[in-house]
Short mmCIF file of C-alpha atoms in Angstrom, two decimals:
data_model
loop_
_atom_site.label_atom_id
_atom_site.label_comp_id
_atom_site.label_asym_id
_atom_site.label_seq_id
_atom_site.Cartn_x
_atom_site.Cartn_y
_atom_site.Cartn_z
CA MET A 90 0.00 0.00 0.00
CA ARG A 91 1.29 3.46 -0.84
CA THR A 92 1.84 5.80 2.08
CA ASP A 93 2.79 9.49 1.69
CA LEU A 94 4.50 11.29 4.59
CA GLU A 95 4.79 15.09 4.61
CA VAL A 96 7.64 15.99 7.00
CA GLY A 97 8.28 19.45 8.44
CA SER A 98 10.07 21.02 11.43
CA ARG A 99 8.42 23.00 14.20
CA GLY A 100 8.54 26.74 13.43
CA SER A 101 9.28 26.17 9.74
CA ASP A 102 6.91 26.33 6.77
CA SER A 103 9.03 24.17 4.50
CA THR A 104 8.11 20.49 4.14
CA LEU A 105 9.42 17.45 2.31
CA ARG A 106 7.16 14.73 0.96
CA TYR A 107 8.17 11.07 0.94
CA SER A 108 6.30 8.20 -0.69
CA PHE A 109 6.59 4.58 0.43
CA ASP A 110 5.15 1.39 -0.97
CA LEU A 111 6.14 -0.75 2.00
CA PRO A 112 4.22 -2.73 4.62
CA SER A 113 6.33 -1.18 7.42
CA ILE A 114 7.90 2.27 7.81
CA ARG A 115 10.20 2.95 10.77
CA VAL A 116 10.76 6.54 11.88
CA GLY A 117 13.82 7.65 13.89
CA ARG A 118 17.43 8.85 13.92
CA GLY A 119 18.83 5.43 13.02
CA GLU A 120 20.15 4.89 9.52
CA ASP A 121 18.22 1.63 9.28
CA CYS A 122 14.90 3.52 9.51
CA GLU A 123 12.88 3.89 6.32
CA LEU A 124 12.23 7.51 7.33
CA ALA A 125 15.57 8.47 8.86
CA ILE A 126 15.99 11.95 10.36
CA PRO A 127 19.54 11.82 11.78
CA THR A 128 19.77 15.60 12.39
CA ASP A 129 17.08 15.72 15.09
CA PRO A 130 18.71 15.14 18.52
CA GLN A 131 15.27 15.05 20.19
CA LEU A 132 14.27 12.06 18.12
CA GLY A 133 14.76 8.49 19.32
CA ARG A 134 16.89 6.07 17.38
CA ARG A 135 13.76 4.15 16.55
CA GLN A 136 10.89 6.38 17.54
CA CYS A 137 7.79 4.76 16.02
CA VAL A 138 6.71 2.56 13.16
CA LEU A 139 3.82 2.66 10.70
CA GLU A 140 2.54 -0.79 9.65
CA TRP A 141 -0.14 -2.05 7.31
CA HIS A 142 -2.22 -4.95 8.60
CA HIS A 143 -5.03 -6.29 6.41
CA GLY A 144 -6.04 -2.94 4.96
CA THR A 145 -5.51 -0.84 8.12
CA LEU A 146 -2.49 1.39 8.76
CA PHE A 147 -1.37 1.31 12.41
CA LEU A 148 1.05 3.54 14.28
CA PHE A 149 3.17 1.80 16.94
CA PRO A 150 5.09 3.74 19.60
CA LEU A 151 8.54 2.31 20.26
CA ARG A 152 10.61 2.44 23.41
CA GLY A 153 12.43 5.64 24.13
CA ALA A 154 12.60 8.67 26.39
CA VAL A 155 10.81 10.83 23.83
CA ASP A 156 7.04 10.70 23.46
CA THR A 157 5.21 10.09 20.20
CA LEU A 158 2.10 12.25 19.76
CA LEU A 159 -0.80 11.41 17.47
CA ASN A 160 -3.11 14.37 16.82
CA SER A 161 -1.63 16.09 19.90
CA GLN A 162 -2.32 13.04 22.16
CA LYS A 163 0.43 10.90 23.67
CA LEU A 164 0.54 7.51 21.99
CA ARG A 165 0.73 4.63 24.46
CA ARG A 166 -0.50 1.71 22.31
CA PRO A 167 -0.96 0.89 18.63
CA LEU A 168 -3.74 2.88 17.01
CA PRO A 169 -5.18 2.89 13.50
CA LEU A 170 -4.48 5.93 11.35
CA SER A 171 -6.73 7.96 9.10
CA SER A 172 -5.49 9.92 6.12
CA GLY A 173 -4.57 13.42 7.29
CA ASP A 174 -3.51 12.41 10.82
CA VAL A 175 -0.61 14.31 12.34
CA ILE A 176 2.30 12.59 14.11
CA GLU A 177 4.67 14.67 16.31
CA VAL A 178 8.11 13.20 17.05
CA GLY A 179 11.11 15.14 18.39
CA SER A 180 11.11 18.53 16.68
CA HIS A 181 9.32 17.24 13.59
CA ILE A 182 5.70 17.10 12.45
CA ILE A 183 4.65 14.32 10.05
CA LYS A 184 1.35 14.35 8.17
CA VAL A 185 0.16 10.96 6.90
CA PHE A 186 -1.71 10.56 3.59
CA PHE A 187 -2.96 7.33 2.01
CA ILE A 188 -5.95 5.89 0.19
CA GLN A 189 -8.01 3.70 2.48
CA PRO A 190 -8.87 0.32 0.91
CA GLU A 191 -12.53 -0.17 0.15
CA LEU A 192 -14.47 -2.27 2.61
CA THR A 193 -16.33 -5.35 1.44
CA TYR A 194 -19.21 -4.39 3.74
CA PRO A 195 -21.04 -1.17 4.74
CA SER A 196 -19.04 0.85 7.25
CA GLY A 197 -21.98 0.87 9.66
CA ALA A 198 -22.68 -2.87 9.41
CA PRO A 199 -23.08 -4.61 12.78
CA ARG A 200 -20.22 -6.69 14.14
CA ARG A 201 -19.83 -8.64 17.35
CA LEU A 202 -17.14 -10.67 19.03
CA SER A 203 -18.32 -12.81 21.96
CA VAL A 204 -15.58 -13.98 24.32
CA ARG A 205 -15.75 -16.29 27.33
CA VAL A 206 -13.30 -15.02 29.98
CA THR A 207 -11.90 -17.38 32.62
CA GLU A 208 -9.62 -15.91 35.29
CA PRO A 209 -7.98 -17.88 38.11
CA GLY A 210 -10.32 -18.22 41.08
CA LEU A 211 -13.26 -16.50 39.35
CA SER A 212 -16.36 -17.80 37.61
CA PRO A 213 -16.28 -17.67 33.80
CA ARG A 214 -18.15 -14.78 32.20
CA THR A 215 -19.14 -13.87 28.66
CA VAL A 216 -18.26 -10.48 27.16
CA ASP A 217 -19.84 -9.16 23.94
CA CYS A 218 -17.87 -6.51 22.03
CA ASP A 219 -19.12 -4.60 19.00
CA GLN A 220 -16.36 -1.97 18.75
CA ALA A 221 -14.20 -1.64 15.64
CA ILE A 222 -11.10 -1.64 17.87
CA ILE A 223 -10.91 -3.71 21.08
CA ARG A 224 -8.03 -3.10 23.48
CA LEU A 225 -6.57 -5.96 25.52
CA CYS A 226 -4.48 -5.06 28.53
CA GLN A 227 -4.53 -5.49 32.30
CA GLY A 228 -6.87 -3.33 34.34
CA ILE A 229 -9.83 -1.10 33.69
CA GLN A 230 -8.46 0.39 30.46
CA SER A 231 -9.02 -2.95 28.73
CA ASP A 232 -12.25 -3.38 26.73
CA ILE A 233 -12.22 -7.00 27.92
CA TYR A 234 -11.28 -6.82 31.58
CA ILE A 235 -8.48 -9.31 32.37
CA GLY A 236 -7.46 -8.31 35.89
CA GLU A 237 -5.40 -5.62 37.59
CA PRO A 238 -1.79 -5.06 36.53
CA LYS A 239 0.76 -6.48 38.97
CA GLN A 240 3.31 -3.91 40.14
CA SER A 241 6.94 -4.98 40.47
CA ARG A 242 10.16 -3.07 41.11
CA MET A 243 11.98 -5.27 38.63
CA LEU A 244 9.88 -5.72 35.52
CA ALA A 245 10.58 -9.26 34.34
CA GLN A 246 8.32 -8.92 31.32
CA ASP A 247 6.00 -6.36 29.81
CA PRO A 248 2.27 -6.54 30.52
CA VAL A 249 -0.17 -7.65 27.86
CA GLU A 250 -0.89 -4.94 25.27
CA ALA A 251 -2.81 -5.95 22.16
CA LEU A 252 -5.67 -4.91 19.90
CA ILE A 253 -8.44 -6.79 18.15
CA PHE A 254 -9.46 -5.08 14.92
CA TRP A 255 -11.69 -5.92 11.96
CA SER A 256 -10.07 -6.23 8.54
CA SER A 257 -11.51 -4.97 5.26
CA LEU A 258 -12.82 -8.53 4.68
CA GLY A 259 -14.82 -8.40 7.90
CA LEU A 260 -12.60 -10.73 9.95
CA PRO A 261 -11.32 -10.08 13.51
CA HIS A 262 -7.54 -10.01 13.94
CA LEU A 263 -5.38 -9.98 17.08
CA LEU A 264 -2.50 -7.50 16.85
CA LEU A 265 0.25 -7.46 19.51
CA HIS A 266 2.21 -4.43 20.57
CA LYS A 267 5.93 -4.69 19.87
CA TYR A 268 6.64 -5.06 23.59
CA SER A 269 3.59 -6.99 24.74
CA ALA A 270 3.85 -9.99 27.00
CA PRO A 271 3.34 -13.25 25.08
CA ILE A 272 -0.14 -14.36 24.05
CA GLU A 273 -0.84 -17.91 22.92
CA ARG A 274 -3.55 -18.91 20.47
CA ASN A 275 -4.52 -22.57 20.64
CA GLY A 276 -1.24 -23.39 22.37
CA GLU A 277 1.06 -21.52 19.94
CA ALA A 278 2.64 -18.10 20.49
CA VAL A 279 1.15 -15.28 18.43
CA VAL A 280 3.77 -13.56 16.28
CA ALA A 281 2.70 -9.94 15.69
CA GLU A 282 -0.78 -10.67 14.27
CA THR A 283 -3.27 -13.49 13.70
CA VAL A 284 -6.87 -13.91 12.58
CA LEU A 285 -9.42 -15.06 15.18
CA GLN A 286 -12.04 -17.74 14.61
CA GLU A 287 -14.86 -19.24 16.63
CA GLY A 288 -13.46 -21.81 19.05
CA ASP A 289 -10.03 -20.17 19.38
CA LEU A 290 -8.53 -20.22 22.88
CA LEU A 291 -6.24 -17.32 23.85
CA GLN A 292 -3.92 -17.63 26.84
CA LEU A 293 -2.85 -14.35 28.47
CA GLY A 294 -0.80 -15.37 31.49
CA GLY A 295 -3.30 -17.08 33.81
CA THR A 296 -6.34 -15.76 31.94
CA GLN A 297 -8.09 -17.63 29.13
CA LEU A 298 -10.24 -16.01 26.44
CA GLU A 299 -12.39 -18.38 24.39
CA VAL A 300 -13.84 -16.95 21.17
CA ARG A 301 -17.46 -18.12 21.32
CA GLU A 302 -18.98 -16.16 18.43
CA VAL A 303 -17.80 -14.05 15.52
CA GLN A 304 -20.48 -11.98 13.81
CA SER A 305 -18.82 -10.58 10.72
CA PRO A 306 -20.02 -7.23 9.34
CA ALA A 307 -19.47 -8.70 5.87
CA GLU A 308 -22.17 -11.31 6.51
CA PRO A 309 -25.84 -10.83 7.38
CA PRO A 310 -26.44 -11.10 11.12
CA PRO A 311 -27.86 -14.41 12.31
CA PRO A 312 -31.61 -14.32 12.82
CA PRO A 313 -32.91 -14.02 16.38
CA LEU A 314 -34.17 -17.14 18.11
CA GLY A 315 -37.90 -17.27 18.74
CA MET A 316 -39.61 -18.95 21.67
CA LEU A 317 -43.19 -19.54 22.72
CA ILE A 318 -42.96 -19.26 26.51
CA PHE A 319 -45.32 -20.91 28.99
CA ASP A 320 -44.26 -20.00 32.52
CA GLY A 321 -46.62 -21.36 35.15
CA ASP A 322 -50.06 -19.81 34.88
CA ASP A 323 -48.82 -16.65 33.15
CA PRO A 324 -50.29 -16.01 29.68
CA PRO A 325 -48.12 -17.55 26.96
CA ARG A 326 -46.01 -15.16 24.93
CA TRP A 327 -43.72 -15.18 21.92
CA GLN A 328 -40.32 -13.61 22.33
CA TRP A 329 -37.29 -13.35 20.03
CA PHE A 330 -33.72 -13.19 21.36
CA ALA A 331 -30.82 -11.79 19.30
CA LYS A 332 -28.08 -12.38 21.89
CA GLN A 333 -25.50 -15.10 21.39
CA ARG A 334 -26.20 -16.59 24.83
CA ILE A 335 -29.52 -16.64 26.68
CA GLU A 336 -29.50 -17.71 30.31
CA ALA A 337 -32.71 -18.80 32.06
CA GLY A 338 -33.32 -18.92 35.80
CA SER A 339 -34.68 -17.03 38.78
CA GLY A 340 -31.68 -14.66 38.92
CA LYS A 341 -32.37 -11.06 37.93
CA SER A 342 -29.43 -11.03 35.49
CA CYS A 343 -30.99 -13.80 33.34
CA GLU A 344 -32.32 -12.84 29.93
CA LEU A 345 -35.20 -15.28 30.52
CA LEU A 346 -36.35 -14.54 34.06
CA LEU A 347 -38.50 -17.33 35.50
CA ARG A 348 -41.36 -16.56 37.84
CA ASP A 349 -40.65 -19.43 40.29
CA PRO A 350 -38.17 -18.06 42.91
CA GLN A 351 -37.42 -21.62 44.07
CA LEU A 352 -35.64 -22.39 40.80
CA PRO A 353 -31.83 -21.95 40.63
CA ALA A 354 -30.53 -18.49 39.80
CA THR A 355 -29.24 -19.90 36.49
CA GLY A 356 -30.80 -23.16 35.40
CA PHE A 357 -29.83 -23.51 31.75
CA ALA A 358 -28.57 -21.57 28.77
CA ILE A 359 -29.26 -21.53 25.04
CA GLU A 360 -26.16 -20.54 23.10
CA ARG A 361 -25.71 -19.80 19.43
CA ARG A 362 -22.68 -21.50 17.92
CA GLY A 363 -22.36 -20.40 14.34
CA ARG A 364 -25.82 -20.88 12.84
CA THR A 365 -26.96 -23.50 15.31
CA HIS A 366 -28.33 -23.22 18.86
CA VAL A 367 -27.29 -25.47 21.71
CA LEU A 368 -29.15 -26.20 24.97
CA ILE A 369 -26.72 -26.24 27.93
CA PRO A 370 -27.77 -27.50 31.39
CA LEU A 371 -26.25 -25.43 34.20
CA ALA A 372 -27.99 -26.85 37.29
CA SER A 373 -28.83 -30.39 38.32
CA GLN A 374 -32.14 -29.68 40.07
CA PRO A 375 -34.84 -29.54 38.93
CA GLY A 376 -34.33 -31.65 35.82
CA LEU A 377 -34.01 -30.15 32.36
CA TYR A 378 -35.92 -31.95 29.61
CA LEU A 379 -35.83 -31.66 25.83
CA ASN A 380 -38.85 -33.23 24.13
CA PHE A 381 -39.47 -34.92 27.51
CA ALA A 382 -36.09 -36.64 27.61
CA ARG A 383 -33.66 -35.68 30.37
CA VAL A 384 -30.78 -33.48 29.18
CA ALA A 385 -27.40 -33.89 30.89
CA ALA A 386 -25.02 -32.54 28.21
CA PRO A 387 -25.09 -29.74 25.61
CA THR A 388 -27.61 -30.67 22.91
CA GLU A 389 -28.33 -28.99 19.56
CA LEU A 390 -31.81 -27.52 19.16
CA SER A 391 -34.14 -27.74 16.17
CA HIS A 392 -37.27 -25.84 15.19
CA GLY A 393 -40.26 -27.13 17.13
CA ASP A 394 -38.27 -28.59 20.04
CA ARG A 395 -39.86 -28.38 23.48
CA ILE A 396 -37.86 -27.53 26.60
CA ALA A 397 -39.34 -28.26 30.03
CA TYR A 398 -37.80 -26.94 33.24
CA GLY A 399 -39.81 -26.77 36.45
CA SER A 400 -43.08 -25.04 35.54
CA LEU A 401 -41.50 -23.59 32.38
CA LEU A 402 -42.29 -24.88 28.88
CA LEU A 403 -40.58 -23.45 25.79
CA HIS A 404 -41.37 -24.11 22.13
CA ILE A 405 -38.36 -23.30 19.93
CA ASP A 406 -39.29 -21.22 16.86
CA LYS A 407 -36.41 -20.88 14.38
CA GLN A 408 -38.50 -19.28 11.66
CA PRO A 409 -37.63 -15.64 10.75
CA GLN A 410 -39.19 -13.17 13.14
CA PRO A 411 -42.45 -12.02 11.53
CA LYS A 412 -43.87 -8.53 11.56
CA ARG A 413 -47.24 -8.07 13.18
CA SER A 414 -49.24 -6.92 10.17
CA HIS A 415 -52.73 -7.57 11.58
CA SER A 416 -54.27 -5.54 14.39
CA GLU A 417 -57.53 -7.52 14.60
CA ARG A 418 -57.67 -11.07 15.91
CA ARG A 419 -60.85 -13.12 15.99
CA ILE A 420 -61.60 -16.83 16.30
CA VAL A 421 -65.18 -18.10 16.50
CA LEU A 422 -65.85 -21.55 17.94
CA GLU A 423 -69.22 -23.25 17.72
CA PHE A 424 -69.74 -25.76 20.55
CA ARG A 425 -71.99 -28.75 20.28
CA ASP A 426 -72.61 -29.91 23.85
CA PRO A 427 -72.78 -33.66 24.52
CA SER A 428 -76.30 -35.03 24.73
CA SER A 429 -76.81 -37.74 27.33
CA ASP A 430 -80.44 -37.01 28.35
CA ASP A 431 -83.25 -38.35 26.24
CA ASP A 432 -85.49 -35.42 27.13
CA GLN A 433 -83.07 -32.72 25.93
CA ASP A 434 -84.83 -30.01 23.96
CA PRO A 435 -83.95 -30.52 20.26
CA SER A 436 -84.42 -26.80 19.69
CA ASP A 437 -81.28 -25.95 21.72
CA GLU A 438 -78.87 -24.11 19.43
CA PRO A 439 -75.07 -24.60 19.44
CA ARG A 440 -73.18 -22.12 21.61
CA GLU A 441 -70.62 -19.75 19.98
CA LEU A 442 -67.47 -18.39 21.58
CA PHE A 443 -65.77 -15.27 20.16
CA LEU A 444 -62.04 -15.04 20.96
CA HIS A 445 -60.26 -11.73 20.35
CA GLU A 446 -57.11 -12.06 22.49
CA GLU A 447 -53.64 -13.06 21.34
CA ALA A 448 -53.95 -16.13 23.58
CA THR A 449 -56.98 -17.64 25.32
CA ARG A 450 -57.06 -20.56 27.77
CA ILE A 451 -60.07 -22.87 27.48
CA GLY A 452 -60.79 -25.94 29.60
CA THR A 453 -61.99 -27.28 32.90
CA THR A 454 -59.12 -26.00 35.08
CA PRO A 455 -59.54 -23.12 37.57
CA GLN A 456 -57.10 -21.06 35.45
CA SER A 457 -59.23 -21.36 32.32
CA GLU A 458 -60.64 -18.12 30.97
CA TYR A 459 -63.52 -19.97 29.30
CA ASP A 460 -65.11 -23.27 30.28
CA TRP A 461 -65.03 -26.25 27.98
CA PRO A 462 -68.62 -27.60 28.15
CA THR A 463 -68.64 -31.24 29.22
CA ARG A 464 -70.53 -33.60 31.50
CA ASP A 465 -67.42 -35.68 32.14
CA GLU A 466 -64.98 -35.15 35.00
CA LEU A 467 -61.98 -35.00 32.71
CA MET A 468 -59.34 -32.28 32.80
CA ILE A 469 -59.28 -30.29 29.58
CA ASP A 470 -56.56 -27.67 29.17
CA LEU A 471 -56.19 -25.90 25.83
CA HIS A 472 -54.65 -22.64 24.62
CA ILE A 473 -55.85 -21.07 21.40
CA LEU A 474 -53.33 -18.46 20.33
CA TRP A 475 -51.96 -16.53 17.38
CA HIS A 476 -48.47 -16.82 16.03
CA PRO A 477 -47.15 -13.31 15.23
CA SER A 478 -47.12 -14.31 11.55
CA GLY A 479 -50.92 -14.54 11.65
CA THR A 480 -51.30 -18.31 12.04
CA PRO A 481 -53.87 -19.46 14.62
CA LEU A 482 -52.60 -22.36 16.71
CA LEU A 483 -53.94 -24.86 19.23
CA HIS A 484 -51.78 -25.92 22.19
CA VAL A 485 -52.66 -28.97 24.31
CA GLY A 486 -51.63 -28.77 27.97
CA MET A 487 -49.38 -31.26 29.74
CA TRP A 488 -52.11 -32.80 31.89
CA SER A 489 -55.01 -32.45 29.50
CA ALA A 490 -57.22 -35.38 28.62
CA GLU A 491 -57.29 -36.70 25.07
CA VAL A 492 -57.98 -34.11 22.36
CA THR A 493 -58.49 -34.78 18.67
CA LEU A 494 -58.25 -32.30 15.79
CA ASP A 495 -59.98 -33.33 12.57
CA GLY A 496 -59.85 -36.94 13.71
CA ARG A 497 -56.15 -36.90 14.73
CA LYS A 498 -55.18 -37.51 18.35
CA LEU A 499 -52.91 -34.66 19.48
CA ARG A 500 -49.77 -34.99 21.57
CA ARG A 501 -49.64 -33.02 24.78
CA CYS A 502 -47.53 -29.85 24.81
CA SER A 503 -47.76 -29.63 21.05
CA LEU A 504 -48.79 -26.90 18.61
CA HIS A 505 -51.20 -27.40 15.72
CA PRO A 506 -52.52 -24.90 13.15
CA LEU A 507 -56.25 -24.19 12.97
CA LEU A 508 -58.31 -23.65 9.82
CA VAL A 509 -61.90 -22.68 9.15
CA GLY A 510 -63.83 -25.91 9.45
CA SER A 511 -61.40 -27.57 11.89
CA GLN A 512 -63.13 -29.75 14.49
CA LEU A 513 -61.88 -30.16 18.07
CA VAL A 514 -63.22 -33.02 20.13
CA ALA A 515 -62.52 -33.40 23.85
CA ALA A 516 -64.53 -35.10 26.63
CA GLY A 517 -67.41 -35.74 24.24
CA THR A 518 -67.76 -32.11 23.19
CA THR A 519 -67.13 -30.91 19.64
CA ALA A 520 -65.97 -27.36 18.82
CA LEU A 521 -66.10 -26.24 15.18
CA VAL A 522 -63.94 -23.33 13.95
CA THR A 523 -66.43 -21.23 12.01
CA GLU A 524 -64.48 -17.99 11.54
CA LEU A 525 -60.86 -16.80 11.54
CA VAL A 526 -59.72 -13.17 11.19
CA PRO A 527 -57.23 -12.84 9.63
CA ARG A 528 -57.71 -16.03 7.69
CA PRO A 529 -54.31 -17.78 7.40
CA LEU A 530 -52.79 -18.04 3.95
CA PRO A 531 -52.37 -21.54 2.53
CA GLU A 532 -48.84 -22.85 2.89
CA THR A 533 -47.06 -25.68 1.13
CA GLY A 534 -44.94 -26.61 4.14
CA THR A 535 -45.39 -26.76 7.87
CA GLU A 536 -47.10 -23.85 9.55
CA SER A 537 -44.98 -21.39 11.53
CA GLY A 538 -44.37 -22.55 15.06
CA ALA A 539 -46.06 -25.92 14.47
CA GLU A 540 -43.31 -28.08 13.04
CA PRO A 541 -43.33 -31.70 14.24
CA THR A 542 -40.88 -32.24 17.08
CA ARG A 543 -38.34 -34.93 17.73
CA GLY A 544 -39.53 -37.60 20.17
CA GLU A 545 -42.95 -38.36 21.57
CA SER A 546 -44.47 -37.07 24.76
#
């Protein structure tokens, strides 16, 4: 890459312009420097160096008694340069000019690097960074905190000083300062610079950084994960999560806060790894179940999977998050009560139920909003609800008696789309769907949120 340096002295209007087509340009009094200024006694032998790394020009300060200033600020670590920046060294002023390489992605495109930090004696934690430049050092000045610097009268080695930056191809790179303490990547020492990938393990002294997720600005962001959430007797709700890691429990810091305070503070997590999602158990009690099978190890999730934990039930929805385009919701059910008495009046008309809410609970339980008419002493527990895409769905509760839809026996804790003309039969009572607003569009595949799940209940 071509770099132009306009060099002048303080108090003088005359300047000299130098052009370089080199990946590295050292500045100083030494004759081995690419930009050598031997006549300036205030200049260090090797004062600073300009280096190109994957389309970005960085300025490194080098050791010496004289400070290097960038745009009138003392330079303490490598920083990226912009064309027109001013470097002050000794009694000289250097203006930097270059043509920035074109990015393969929009400059404002989202990026994220998710790192799992493990320090000696502390619990692991996850840090999400979306900055273009991420500083790694000891103490509070680090964008990823890795502990306080240890003071010593005799400095055996330099502290960690590194940057993580995004290249013009949208990849994260680790760049070490010239005098940084060693950093290992997957057991091998990093020499100057290296690209980072998901699964990489960085060792910084006693601290480990595991790269859990790389969201490149050159790629479209992964879609958020949808869930249909049943938590105790609360109304069911759909919610979409864009974060790389979702923790569920009774702790206030959890993204999915459970209403039962007796549950562990953090019971389980759902973590995105690349384009897949993984269910991770974090507590032994109560049990964590996926499609009603006990989960003891990280397990990949699929659309339609059901997660049970305490009084919590989740339906995984990996379809794209829909926009709510319909303001009116209406489902009309026509009930035909069971007839067991011979003297029942034949003129009795079927009863109609008009449902306007996003979710309505119907059955014979005390929590039901509407009663399911029956003469039997069976427990019926149904939810009729709308997917945000506009698809009406039927959900059968865990302890509900047998329910059939259009002649098919339904599994408990399962979702099934409703159509005009659908017939529900439970405890001898038939309910006919006579009206749907909005009427769902015909689909060639499985309805949103109602994909068959793995395993039987």
